[in-house]
Coordinates of C-alpha atoms in Angstrom, one line a residue:
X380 CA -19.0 5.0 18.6
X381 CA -19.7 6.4 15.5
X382 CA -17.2 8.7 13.2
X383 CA -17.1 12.3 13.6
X384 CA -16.0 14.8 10.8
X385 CA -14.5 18.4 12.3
X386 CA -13.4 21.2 10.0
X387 CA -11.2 23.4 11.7
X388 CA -10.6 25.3 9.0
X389 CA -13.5 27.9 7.9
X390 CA -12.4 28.1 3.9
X391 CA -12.4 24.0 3.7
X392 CA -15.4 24.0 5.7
X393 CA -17.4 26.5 3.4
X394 CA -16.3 24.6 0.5
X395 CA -17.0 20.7 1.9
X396 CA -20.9 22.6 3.0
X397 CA -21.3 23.8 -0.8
X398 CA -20.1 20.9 -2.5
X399 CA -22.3 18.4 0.0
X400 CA -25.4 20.8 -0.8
X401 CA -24.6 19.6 -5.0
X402 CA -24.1 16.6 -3.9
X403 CA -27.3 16.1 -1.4
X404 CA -29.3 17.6 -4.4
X405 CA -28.0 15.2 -7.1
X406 CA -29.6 13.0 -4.4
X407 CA -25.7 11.0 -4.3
X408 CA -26.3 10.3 -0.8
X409 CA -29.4 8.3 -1.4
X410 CA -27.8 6.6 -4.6
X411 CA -24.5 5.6 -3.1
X412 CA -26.2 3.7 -0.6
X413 CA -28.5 2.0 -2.8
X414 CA -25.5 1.2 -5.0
X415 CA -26.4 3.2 -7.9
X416 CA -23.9 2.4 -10.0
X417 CA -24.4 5.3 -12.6
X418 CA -22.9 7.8 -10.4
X419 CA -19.3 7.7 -12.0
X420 CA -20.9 8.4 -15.3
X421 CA -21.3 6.0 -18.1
X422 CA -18.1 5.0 -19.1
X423 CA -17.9 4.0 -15.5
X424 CA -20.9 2.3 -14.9
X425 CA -20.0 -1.2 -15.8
X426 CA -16.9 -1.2 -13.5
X427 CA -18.8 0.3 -10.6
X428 CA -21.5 -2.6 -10.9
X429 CA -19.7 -5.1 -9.6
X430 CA -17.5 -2.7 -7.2
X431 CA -20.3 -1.9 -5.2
X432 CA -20.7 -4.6 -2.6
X433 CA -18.2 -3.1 -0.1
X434 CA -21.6 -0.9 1.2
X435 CA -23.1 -3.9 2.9
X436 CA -20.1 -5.6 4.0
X437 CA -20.4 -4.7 8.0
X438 CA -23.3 -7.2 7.7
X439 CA -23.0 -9.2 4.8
X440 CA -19.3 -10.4 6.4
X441 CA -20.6 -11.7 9.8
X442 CA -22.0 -15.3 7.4
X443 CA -18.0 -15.5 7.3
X444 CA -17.5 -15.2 10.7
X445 CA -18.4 -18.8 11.6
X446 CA -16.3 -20.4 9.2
X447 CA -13.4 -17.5 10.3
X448 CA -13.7 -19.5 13.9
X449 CA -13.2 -23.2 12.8
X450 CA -10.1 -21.8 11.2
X451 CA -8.6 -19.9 14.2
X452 CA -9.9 -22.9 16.7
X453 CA -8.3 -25.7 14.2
X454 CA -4.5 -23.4 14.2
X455 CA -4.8 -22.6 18.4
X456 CA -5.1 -26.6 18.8
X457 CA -2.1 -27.4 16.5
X458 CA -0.3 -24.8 18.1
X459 CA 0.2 -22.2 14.6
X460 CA 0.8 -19.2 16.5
X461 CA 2.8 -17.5 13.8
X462 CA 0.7 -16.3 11.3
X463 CA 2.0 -15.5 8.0
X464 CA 0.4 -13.7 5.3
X465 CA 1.3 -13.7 1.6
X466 CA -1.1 -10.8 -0.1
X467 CA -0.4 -7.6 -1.7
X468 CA -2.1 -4.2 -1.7
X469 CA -5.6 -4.7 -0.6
X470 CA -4.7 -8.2 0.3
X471 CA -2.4 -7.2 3.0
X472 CA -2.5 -3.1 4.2
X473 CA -6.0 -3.4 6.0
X474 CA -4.6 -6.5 8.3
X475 CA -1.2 -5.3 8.8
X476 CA -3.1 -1.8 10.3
X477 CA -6.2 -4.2 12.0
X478 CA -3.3 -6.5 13.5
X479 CA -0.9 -3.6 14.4
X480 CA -3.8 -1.7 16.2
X481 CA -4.7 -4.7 18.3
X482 CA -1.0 -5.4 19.2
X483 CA -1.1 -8.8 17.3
X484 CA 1.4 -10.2 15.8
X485 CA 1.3 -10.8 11.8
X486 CA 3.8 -10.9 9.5
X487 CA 3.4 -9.6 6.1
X488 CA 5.1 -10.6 3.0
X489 CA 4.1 -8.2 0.4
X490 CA 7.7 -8.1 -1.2
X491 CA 9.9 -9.7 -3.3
X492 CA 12.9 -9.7 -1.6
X493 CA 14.7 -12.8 -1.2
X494 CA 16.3 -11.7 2.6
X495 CA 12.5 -10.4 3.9
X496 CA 11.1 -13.9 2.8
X497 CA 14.0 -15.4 4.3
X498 CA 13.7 -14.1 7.2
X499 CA 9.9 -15.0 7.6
X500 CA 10.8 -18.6 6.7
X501 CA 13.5 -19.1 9.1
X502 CA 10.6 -17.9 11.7
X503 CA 8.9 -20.8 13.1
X504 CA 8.4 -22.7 10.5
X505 CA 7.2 -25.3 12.5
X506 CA 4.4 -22.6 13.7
X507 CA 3.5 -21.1 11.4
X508 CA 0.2 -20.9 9.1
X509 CA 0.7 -19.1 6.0
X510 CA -2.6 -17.1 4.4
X511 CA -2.8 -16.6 0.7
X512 CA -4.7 -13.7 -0.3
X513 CA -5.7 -12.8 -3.3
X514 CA -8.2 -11.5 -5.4
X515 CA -7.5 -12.0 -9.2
X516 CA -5.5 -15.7 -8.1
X517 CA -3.1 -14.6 -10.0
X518 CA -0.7 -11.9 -8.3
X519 CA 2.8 -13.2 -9.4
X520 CA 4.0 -12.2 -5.9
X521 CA 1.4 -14.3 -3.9
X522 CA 2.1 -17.0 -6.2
X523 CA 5.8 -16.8 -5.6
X524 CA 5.3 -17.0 -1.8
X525 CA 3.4 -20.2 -1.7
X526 CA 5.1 -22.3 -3.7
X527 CA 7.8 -21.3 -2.0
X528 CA 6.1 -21.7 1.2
X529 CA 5.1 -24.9 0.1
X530 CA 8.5 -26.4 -0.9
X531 CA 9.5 -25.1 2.5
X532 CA 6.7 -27.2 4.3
X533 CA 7.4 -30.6 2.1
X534 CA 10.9 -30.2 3.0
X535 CA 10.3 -30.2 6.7
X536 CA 7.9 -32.7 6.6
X537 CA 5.0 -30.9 6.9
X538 CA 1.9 -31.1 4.8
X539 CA 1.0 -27.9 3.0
X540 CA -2.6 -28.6 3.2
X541 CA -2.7 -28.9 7.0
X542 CA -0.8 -24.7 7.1
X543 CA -2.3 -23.1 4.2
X544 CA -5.5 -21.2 3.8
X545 CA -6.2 -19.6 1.0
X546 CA -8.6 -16.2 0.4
X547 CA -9.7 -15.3 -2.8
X548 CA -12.8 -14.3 -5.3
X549 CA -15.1 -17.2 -6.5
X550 CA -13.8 -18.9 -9.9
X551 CA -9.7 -17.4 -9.6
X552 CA -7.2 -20.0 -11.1
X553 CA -6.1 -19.7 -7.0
X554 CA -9.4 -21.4 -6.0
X555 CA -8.7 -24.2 -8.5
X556 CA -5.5 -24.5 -7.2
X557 CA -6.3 -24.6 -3.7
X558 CA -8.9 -27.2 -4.2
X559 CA -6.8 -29.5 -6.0
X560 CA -4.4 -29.0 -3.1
X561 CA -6.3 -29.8 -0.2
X562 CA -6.3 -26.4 1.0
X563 CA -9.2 -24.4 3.0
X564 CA -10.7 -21.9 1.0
X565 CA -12.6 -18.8 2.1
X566 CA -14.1 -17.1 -0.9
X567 CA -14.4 -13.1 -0.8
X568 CA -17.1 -11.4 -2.5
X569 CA -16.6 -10.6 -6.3
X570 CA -18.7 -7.2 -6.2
X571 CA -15.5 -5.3 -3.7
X572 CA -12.3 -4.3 -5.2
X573 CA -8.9 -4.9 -3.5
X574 CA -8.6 -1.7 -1.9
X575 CA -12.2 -1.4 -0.7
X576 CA -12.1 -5.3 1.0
X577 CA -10.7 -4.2 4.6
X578 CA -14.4 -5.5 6.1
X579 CA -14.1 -8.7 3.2
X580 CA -12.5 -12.2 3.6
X581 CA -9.5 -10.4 3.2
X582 CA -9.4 -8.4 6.1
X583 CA -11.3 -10.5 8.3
X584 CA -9.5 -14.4 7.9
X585 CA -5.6 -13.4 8.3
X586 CA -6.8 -10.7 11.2
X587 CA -8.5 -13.6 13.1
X588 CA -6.2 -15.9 13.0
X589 CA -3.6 -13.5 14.2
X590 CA -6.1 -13.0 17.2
X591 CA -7.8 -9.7 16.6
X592 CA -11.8 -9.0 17.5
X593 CA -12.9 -9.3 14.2
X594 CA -16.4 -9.3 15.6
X595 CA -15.7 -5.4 17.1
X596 CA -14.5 -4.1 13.5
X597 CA -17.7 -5.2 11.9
X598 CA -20.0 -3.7 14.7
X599 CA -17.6 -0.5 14.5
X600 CA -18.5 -0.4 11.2
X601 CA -22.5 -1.5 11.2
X602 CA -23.0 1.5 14.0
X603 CA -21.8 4.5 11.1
X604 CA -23.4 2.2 8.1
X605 CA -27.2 3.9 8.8
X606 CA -25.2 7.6 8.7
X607 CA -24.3 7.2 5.3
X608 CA -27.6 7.5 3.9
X609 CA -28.4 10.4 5.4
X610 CA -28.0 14.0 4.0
X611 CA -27.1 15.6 7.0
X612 CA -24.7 14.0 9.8
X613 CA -23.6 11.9 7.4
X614 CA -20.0 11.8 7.8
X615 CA -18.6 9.6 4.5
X616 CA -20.3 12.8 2.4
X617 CA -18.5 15.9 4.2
X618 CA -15.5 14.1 4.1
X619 CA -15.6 13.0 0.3
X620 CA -17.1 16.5 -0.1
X621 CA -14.0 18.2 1.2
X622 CA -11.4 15.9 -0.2
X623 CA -12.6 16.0 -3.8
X624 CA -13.8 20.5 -3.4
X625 CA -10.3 21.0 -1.6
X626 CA -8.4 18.8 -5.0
X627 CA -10.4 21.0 -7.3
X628 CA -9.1 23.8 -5.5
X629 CA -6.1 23.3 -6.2
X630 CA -5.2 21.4 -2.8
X631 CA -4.7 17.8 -4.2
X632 CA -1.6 17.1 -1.5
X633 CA -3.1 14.8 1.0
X634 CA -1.0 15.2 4.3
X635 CA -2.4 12.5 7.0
X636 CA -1.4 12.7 10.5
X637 CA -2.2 10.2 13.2
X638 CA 0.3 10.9 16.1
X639 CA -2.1 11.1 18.2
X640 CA -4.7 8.2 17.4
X641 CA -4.7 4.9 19.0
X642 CA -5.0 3.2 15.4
X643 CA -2.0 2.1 14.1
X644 CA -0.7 2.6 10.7
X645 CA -4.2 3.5 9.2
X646 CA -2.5 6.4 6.7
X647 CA -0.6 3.5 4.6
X648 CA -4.2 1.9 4.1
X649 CA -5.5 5.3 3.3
X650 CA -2.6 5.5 1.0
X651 CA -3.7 3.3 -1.4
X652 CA -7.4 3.5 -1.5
X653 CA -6.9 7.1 -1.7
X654 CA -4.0 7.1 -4.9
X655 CA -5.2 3.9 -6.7
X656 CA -8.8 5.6 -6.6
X657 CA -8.3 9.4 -7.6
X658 CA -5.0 8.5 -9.9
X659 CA -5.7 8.4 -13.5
X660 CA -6.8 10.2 -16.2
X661 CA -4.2 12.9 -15.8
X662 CA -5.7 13.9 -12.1
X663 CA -6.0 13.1 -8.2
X664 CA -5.4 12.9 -4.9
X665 CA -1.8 12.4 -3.4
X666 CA -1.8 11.1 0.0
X667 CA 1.4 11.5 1.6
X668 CA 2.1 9.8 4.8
X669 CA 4.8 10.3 7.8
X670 CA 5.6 13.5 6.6
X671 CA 5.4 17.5 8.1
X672 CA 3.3 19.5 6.4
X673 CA 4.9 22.4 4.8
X674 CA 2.1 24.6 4.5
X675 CA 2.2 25.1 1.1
X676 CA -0.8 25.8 -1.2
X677 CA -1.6 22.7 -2.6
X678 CA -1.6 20.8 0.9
X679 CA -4.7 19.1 2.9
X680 CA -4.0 18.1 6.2
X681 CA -6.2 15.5 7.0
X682 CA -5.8 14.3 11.0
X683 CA -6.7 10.5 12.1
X684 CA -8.1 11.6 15.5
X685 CA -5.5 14.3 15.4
X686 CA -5.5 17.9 14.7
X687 CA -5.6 19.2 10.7
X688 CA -7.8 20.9 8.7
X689 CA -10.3 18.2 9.0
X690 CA -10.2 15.7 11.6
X691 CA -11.8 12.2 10.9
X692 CA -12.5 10.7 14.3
X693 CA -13.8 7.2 15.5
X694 CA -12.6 3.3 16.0
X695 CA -10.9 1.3 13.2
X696 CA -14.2 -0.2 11.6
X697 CA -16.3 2.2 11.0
X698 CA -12.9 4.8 9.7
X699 CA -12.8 2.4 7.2
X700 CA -16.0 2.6 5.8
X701 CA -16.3 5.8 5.9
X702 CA -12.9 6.5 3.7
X703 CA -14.4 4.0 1.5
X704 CA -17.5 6.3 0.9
X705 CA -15.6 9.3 1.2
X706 CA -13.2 8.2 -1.8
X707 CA -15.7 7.0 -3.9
X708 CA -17.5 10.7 -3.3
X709 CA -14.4 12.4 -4.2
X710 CA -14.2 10.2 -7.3
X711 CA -17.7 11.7 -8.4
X712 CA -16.3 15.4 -7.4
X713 CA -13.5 14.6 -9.4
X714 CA -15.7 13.2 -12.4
X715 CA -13.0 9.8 -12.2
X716 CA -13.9 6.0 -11.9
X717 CA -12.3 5.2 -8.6
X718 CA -13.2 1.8 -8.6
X719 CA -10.6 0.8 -12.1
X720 CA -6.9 0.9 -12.0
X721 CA -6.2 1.3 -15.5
X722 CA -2.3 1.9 -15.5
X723 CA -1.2 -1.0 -12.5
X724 CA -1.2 -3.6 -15.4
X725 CA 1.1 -1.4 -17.1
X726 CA 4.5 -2.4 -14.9
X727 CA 3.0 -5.8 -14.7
X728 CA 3.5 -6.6 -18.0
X729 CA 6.8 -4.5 -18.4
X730 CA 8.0 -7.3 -15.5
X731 CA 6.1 -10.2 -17.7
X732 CA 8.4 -9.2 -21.1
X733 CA 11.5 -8.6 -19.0
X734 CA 11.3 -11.9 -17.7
X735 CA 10.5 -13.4 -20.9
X736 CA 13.5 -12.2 -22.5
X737 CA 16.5 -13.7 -21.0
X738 CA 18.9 -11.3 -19.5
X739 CA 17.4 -7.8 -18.1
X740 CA 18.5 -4.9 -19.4
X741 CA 20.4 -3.1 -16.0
X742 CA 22.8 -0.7 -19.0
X743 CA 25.3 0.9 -17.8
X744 CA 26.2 3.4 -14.8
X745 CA 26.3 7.1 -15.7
X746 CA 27.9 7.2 -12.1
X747 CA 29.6 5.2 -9.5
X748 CA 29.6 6.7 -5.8
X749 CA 31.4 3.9 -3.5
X750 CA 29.0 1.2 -3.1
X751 CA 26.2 3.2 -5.3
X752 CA 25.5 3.2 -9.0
X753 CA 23.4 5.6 -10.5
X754 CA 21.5 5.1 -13.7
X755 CA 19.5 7.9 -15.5
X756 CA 19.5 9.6 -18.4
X757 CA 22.0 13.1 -18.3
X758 CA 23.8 12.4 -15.3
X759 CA 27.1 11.8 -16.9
X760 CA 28.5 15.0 -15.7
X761 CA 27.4 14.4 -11.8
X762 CA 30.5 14.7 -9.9
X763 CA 28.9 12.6 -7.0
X764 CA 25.4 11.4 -5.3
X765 CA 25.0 14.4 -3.5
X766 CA 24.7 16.3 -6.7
X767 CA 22.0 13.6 -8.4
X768 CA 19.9 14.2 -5.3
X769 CA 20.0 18.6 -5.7
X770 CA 19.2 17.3 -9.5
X771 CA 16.3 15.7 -8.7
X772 CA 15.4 17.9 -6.1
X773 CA 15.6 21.0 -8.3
X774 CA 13.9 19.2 -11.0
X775 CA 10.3 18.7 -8.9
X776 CA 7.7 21.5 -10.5
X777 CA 7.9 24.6 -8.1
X778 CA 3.9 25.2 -7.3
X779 CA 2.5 21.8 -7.8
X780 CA 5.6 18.9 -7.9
X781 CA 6.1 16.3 -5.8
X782 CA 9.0 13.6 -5.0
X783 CA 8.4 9.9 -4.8
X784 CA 11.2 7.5 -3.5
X785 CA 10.8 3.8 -4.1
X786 CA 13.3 1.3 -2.8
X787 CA 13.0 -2.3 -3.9
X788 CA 14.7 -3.6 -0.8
X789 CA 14.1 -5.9 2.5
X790 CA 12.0 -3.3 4.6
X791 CA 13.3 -5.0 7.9
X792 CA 17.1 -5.6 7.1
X793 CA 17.9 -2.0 9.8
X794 CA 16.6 -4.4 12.5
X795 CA 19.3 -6.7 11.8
X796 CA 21.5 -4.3 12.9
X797 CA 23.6 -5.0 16.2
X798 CA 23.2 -2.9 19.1
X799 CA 24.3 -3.2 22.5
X800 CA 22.3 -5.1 25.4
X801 CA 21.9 -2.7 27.6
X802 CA 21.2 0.1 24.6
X803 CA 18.3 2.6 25.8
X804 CA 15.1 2.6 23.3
X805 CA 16.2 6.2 22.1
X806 CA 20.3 4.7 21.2
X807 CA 18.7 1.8 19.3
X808 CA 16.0 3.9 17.3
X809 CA 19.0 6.2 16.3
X810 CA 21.0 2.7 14.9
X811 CA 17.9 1.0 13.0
X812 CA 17.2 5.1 11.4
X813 CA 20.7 4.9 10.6
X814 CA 20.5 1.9 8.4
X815 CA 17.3 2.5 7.0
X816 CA 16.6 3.4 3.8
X817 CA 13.1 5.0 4.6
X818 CA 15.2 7.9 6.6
X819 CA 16.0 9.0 3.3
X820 CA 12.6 10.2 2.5
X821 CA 13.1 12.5 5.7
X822 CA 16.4 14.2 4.7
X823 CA 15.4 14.8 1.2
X824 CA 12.0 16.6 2.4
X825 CA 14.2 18.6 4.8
X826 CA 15.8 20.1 1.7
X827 CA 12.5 20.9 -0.6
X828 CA 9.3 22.9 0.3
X829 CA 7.9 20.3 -1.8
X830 CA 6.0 16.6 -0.7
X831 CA 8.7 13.5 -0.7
X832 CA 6.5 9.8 -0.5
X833 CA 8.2 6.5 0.0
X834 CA 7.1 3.5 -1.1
X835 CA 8.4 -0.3 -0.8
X836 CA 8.5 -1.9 -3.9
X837 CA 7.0 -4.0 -5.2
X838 CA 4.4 -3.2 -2.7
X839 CA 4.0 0.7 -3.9
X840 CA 3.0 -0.8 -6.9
X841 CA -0.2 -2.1 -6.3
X842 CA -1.0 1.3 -4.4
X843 CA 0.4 4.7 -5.2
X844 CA 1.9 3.3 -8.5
X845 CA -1.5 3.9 -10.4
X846 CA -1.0 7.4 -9.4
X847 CA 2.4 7.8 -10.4
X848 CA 1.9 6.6 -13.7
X849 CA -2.0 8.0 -14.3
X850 CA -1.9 10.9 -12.4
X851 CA -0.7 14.5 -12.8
X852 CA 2.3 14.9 -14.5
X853 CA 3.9 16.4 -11.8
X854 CA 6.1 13.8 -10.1
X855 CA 10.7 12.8 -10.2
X856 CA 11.2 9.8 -8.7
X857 CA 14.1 7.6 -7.3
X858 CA 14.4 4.3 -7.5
X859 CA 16.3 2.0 -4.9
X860 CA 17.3 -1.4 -5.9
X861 CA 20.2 -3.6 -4.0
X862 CA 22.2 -6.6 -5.4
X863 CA 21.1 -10.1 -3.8
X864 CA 23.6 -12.1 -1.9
X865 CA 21.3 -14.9 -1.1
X866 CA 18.9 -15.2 -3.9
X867 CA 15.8 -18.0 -3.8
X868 CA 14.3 -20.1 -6.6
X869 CA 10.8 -20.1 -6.8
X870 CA 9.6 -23.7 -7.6
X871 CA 8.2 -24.5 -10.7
X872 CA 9.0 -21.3 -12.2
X873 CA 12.0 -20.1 -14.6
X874 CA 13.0 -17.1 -12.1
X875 CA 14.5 -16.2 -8.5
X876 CA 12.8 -13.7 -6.5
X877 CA 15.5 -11.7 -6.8
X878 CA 15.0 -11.6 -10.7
X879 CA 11.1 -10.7 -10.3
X880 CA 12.5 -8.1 -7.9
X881 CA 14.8 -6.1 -10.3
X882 CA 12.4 -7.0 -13.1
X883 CA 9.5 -5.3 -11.6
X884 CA 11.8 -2.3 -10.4
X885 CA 13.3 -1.5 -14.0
X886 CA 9.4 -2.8 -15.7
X887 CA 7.9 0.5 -13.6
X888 CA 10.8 2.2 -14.5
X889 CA 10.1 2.0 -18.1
X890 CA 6.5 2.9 -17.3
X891 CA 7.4 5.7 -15.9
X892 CA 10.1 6.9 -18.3
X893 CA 7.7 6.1 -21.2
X894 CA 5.3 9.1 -19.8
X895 CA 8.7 11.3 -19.7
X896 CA 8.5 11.5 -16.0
X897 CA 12.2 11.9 -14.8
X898 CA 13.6 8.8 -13.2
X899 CA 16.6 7.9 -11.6
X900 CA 17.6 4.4 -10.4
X901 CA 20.1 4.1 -7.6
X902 CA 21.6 0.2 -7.1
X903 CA 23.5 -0.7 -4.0
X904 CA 26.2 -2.8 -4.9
X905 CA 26.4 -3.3 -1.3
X906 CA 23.5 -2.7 0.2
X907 CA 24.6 -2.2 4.6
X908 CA 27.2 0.2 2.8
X909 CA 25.3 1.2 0.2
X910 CA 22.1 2.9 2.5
X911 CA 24.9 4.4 4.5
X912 CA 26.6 6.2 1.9
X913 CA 22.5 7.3 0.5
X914 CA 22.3 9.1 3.9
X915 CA 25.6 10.5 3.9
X916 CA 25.3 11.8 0.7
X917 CA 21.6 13.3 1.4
X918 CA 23.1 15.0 4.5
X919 CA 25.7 16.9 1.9
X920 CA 22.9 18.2 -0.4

């Protein structure tokens, strides 16, 4: 089954015809697939050549597919059921939605908070096979999680080299590494960026040995991969076409809605290609996922096999190809590069300097709420966290504005909390909202006709963060960050993870605050207390 593309709206369906009609006539349908890489314009062009080979990777991806199997037969007979994988971004959104869909379990560890990575090493250890992903070989958070990971294994008398696999570009310092090491190495192919490699090594190794067809995804994907060359039917160009004419128009809110698709999480994959791509130069797209729309002016609703003003319809290989092509087709629309990230290396080395320099520079509270301090520049005169939040509410642009809250927190911690045995599904969902700080995104949208997103950090980063920093200038945003009760050292290295963790929360801060984009930091001096007192307070606005 192939992916279908339906307007249902006849304004965006005019618009995605006209645009295509430029498009077939600049002959970008024909260029794209050959991988022309002159279609981003010349400052682009040297980027784009070596970003390219994600066109060819339903076939070129099956000469891993043998090697893929040794792995996966070699962790069944030692009995590693409990896959772990330690990537960020690109490294680790396409497998959590591949595994998700196929109702396998994988745990992710794209944070750096001490309690998640806790958690994950208290599970199984003796079971588990850890993955490390990544592209550059250098992502500090990777890094962190296999030497940790590795101390962990020595310590119980396991060797590292018979549970870790390693999946990363030709020539990264992680190859050398892994070599040295003992470890198996799958290399990915240079020529695909991070958030175009969900049909690379990176999608396909951790996804496998979790237990999902691997085998379907690429055939998914190899059935549209003829369409995309075409002018007509082709369903990559009508969708780029109406992403990037509806932005131009004004409509550069991407709402995505998948209640009713059998896919699993694909929106937070679209997520980041989509922002990381479009977000720079002072414009883009702004994808914004589990979220009403509020059908405002500047809003797309784009449905995953559910209703919208375009609905993108078709099995989990082949939808990511063709958001793959679609995004880069939007980039052209747009007249952007979305194959660079210029402004994610920003808040890296903001966290680099911080760590460098001894103590980090938290200042002081312009509030105290109970458990909650509040940091941010003229807020001295808030009488409590109810009146920050209608601050920063009132303080998002009327027509065009949008809110972004980004806690720096253990994402599963409102699991932990205790419910009764006999508790109904509906009674336990209420307790685990009630302790979450993602339910905050939902009571401040309640509240503004405006878009709210919410990111984990550090995870956000290496998606939506390029966006927030190189995007319009359009944005408030909230940070969340927690104090650590049980931090953990990462070996060989002068830092906890809970140090990287505030480091990279107040390095993005800086980034952002260096643009003049209003930014307010909210620390939870308790953090069970603290998220409960966030809600309450949100609930009082």
């Amino acid at each position: 089954m192939a992916v279908s593309v339906t307007f249902n709206e006849d304004r965006l369906a005019e618009q995605a015809a006209e645009t295509v009609r430029a498009l077939v006539a600049d002959g970008v349908h024909e260029r794209l697939a050959a991988g022309d890489a002159a279609l981003w314009g010349e400052e682009a062009r040297a980027e784009a050549a070596v970003r390219l080979g994600w066109l060819t990777l339903p076939l070129t991806s099956r000469e891993l597919l043998p090697e893929i199997g040794i792995l996966v037969e070699r962790a069944r007979a030692q009995g590693l059921d409990h896959v772990v994988l330690a990537g960020m971004g690109g490294s680790s959104l396409a497998p959590e939605v591949i595994c998700t869909t196929a109702d396998v379990p994988l745990t992710v560890l794209d944070t750096t908070d001490p309690a998640q990575v806790r958690r994950a090493l208290a599970d199984r250890l003796e079971r588990t096979i850890v993955v490390v992903a990544s592209k550059s070989g250098g992502t500090v958070e990777t890094d962190s999680h296999r030497r940790i990971y590795e101390q962990a294994f020595r310590d119980a008398g396991i060797d590292p080299a018979e549970r870790i696999v390693v999946v990363t570009d030709p020539g990264s310092p992680l190859e050398q590494a892994a070599i040295e090491a003992g470890y198996p190495v799958i290399l990915a192919d240079p020529n695909v960026g991070g958030r175009y490699s969900a049909l690379s090594a990176f999608g396909l190794v951790p996804s496998a040995l979790a237990g999902a067809d691997v085998l379907k995804l690429l055939d998914d994907a190899a059935a549209v991969q003829p369409l995309l060359a075409q002018a007509e039917g082709n369903p990559g160009l009508e969708l780029g076409a109406a992403l990037g004419a509806a932005a131009l128009a004004g409509r550069d809110k991407l709402v995505l809605e998948d209640s009713m698709s059998e896919i699993n999480g694909l929106p937070d994959w679209i997520e980041q290609l989509v922002a990381e791509s479009t977000g720079k130069s002072g414009k883009g797209i702004l994808p914004v996922v589990g979220a009403d729309p509020n059908d405002s002016d500047d809003e797309l609703v784009a449905g995953i096999d559910s209703d919208g003003s375009v609905t993108v319809a078709g099995p989990l290989g082949a939808q990511f190809l063709v958001w793959e092509y679609a995004t880069a087709v939007a980039g052209r629309v747009l007249g952007i590069d979305p194959f660079n990230q210029p402004n994610v290396t920003e808040s890296k080395e903001n966290t680099n300097r911080l760590l460098a320099a001894g103590e980090l520079p938290v200042g002081a509270p312009a509030l105290v709420d109970g458990p909650v301090e509040v940091y941010g520049e003229g807020l001295e005169d808030a009488k409590d966290l109810s009146e920050v939040f209608t601050r920063l509410l009132q303080d998002i642009p009327d027509d065009d504005g949008y809110l972004a809250v980004m806690a720096y927190l253990d994402r599963e911690a409102a699991f932990d909390v205790p419910v009764a045995e006999d508790a109904s599904f509906e009674a336990m969902t209420d307790a685990w909202s009630a302790a979450d700080p993602a339910t905050l995104r939902g009571l401040l949208a309640v509240r503004t006709d405006r878009p709210v997103t919410f990111g984990w950090g550090p995870r956000f980063l290496h998606s939506t963060g390029q966006y927030h920093k190189g995007g319009p200038q359009n944005g408030v945003f909230l940070q969340i960050t927690g104090a650590v009760e049980a931090d953990l050292e990462v070996p060989g290295k002068p830092y906890t993870l809970g140090r990287l963790q505030m480091a990279q929360a107040l390095g993005d801060q800086g980034a952002l605050t260096g643009r003049a984009r209003p930014t307010v930091r909210l620390h939870l001096t308790d953090r069970a207390a603290g998220v409960a007192r966030l809600l309450a307070a949100a609930r009082e606005v």
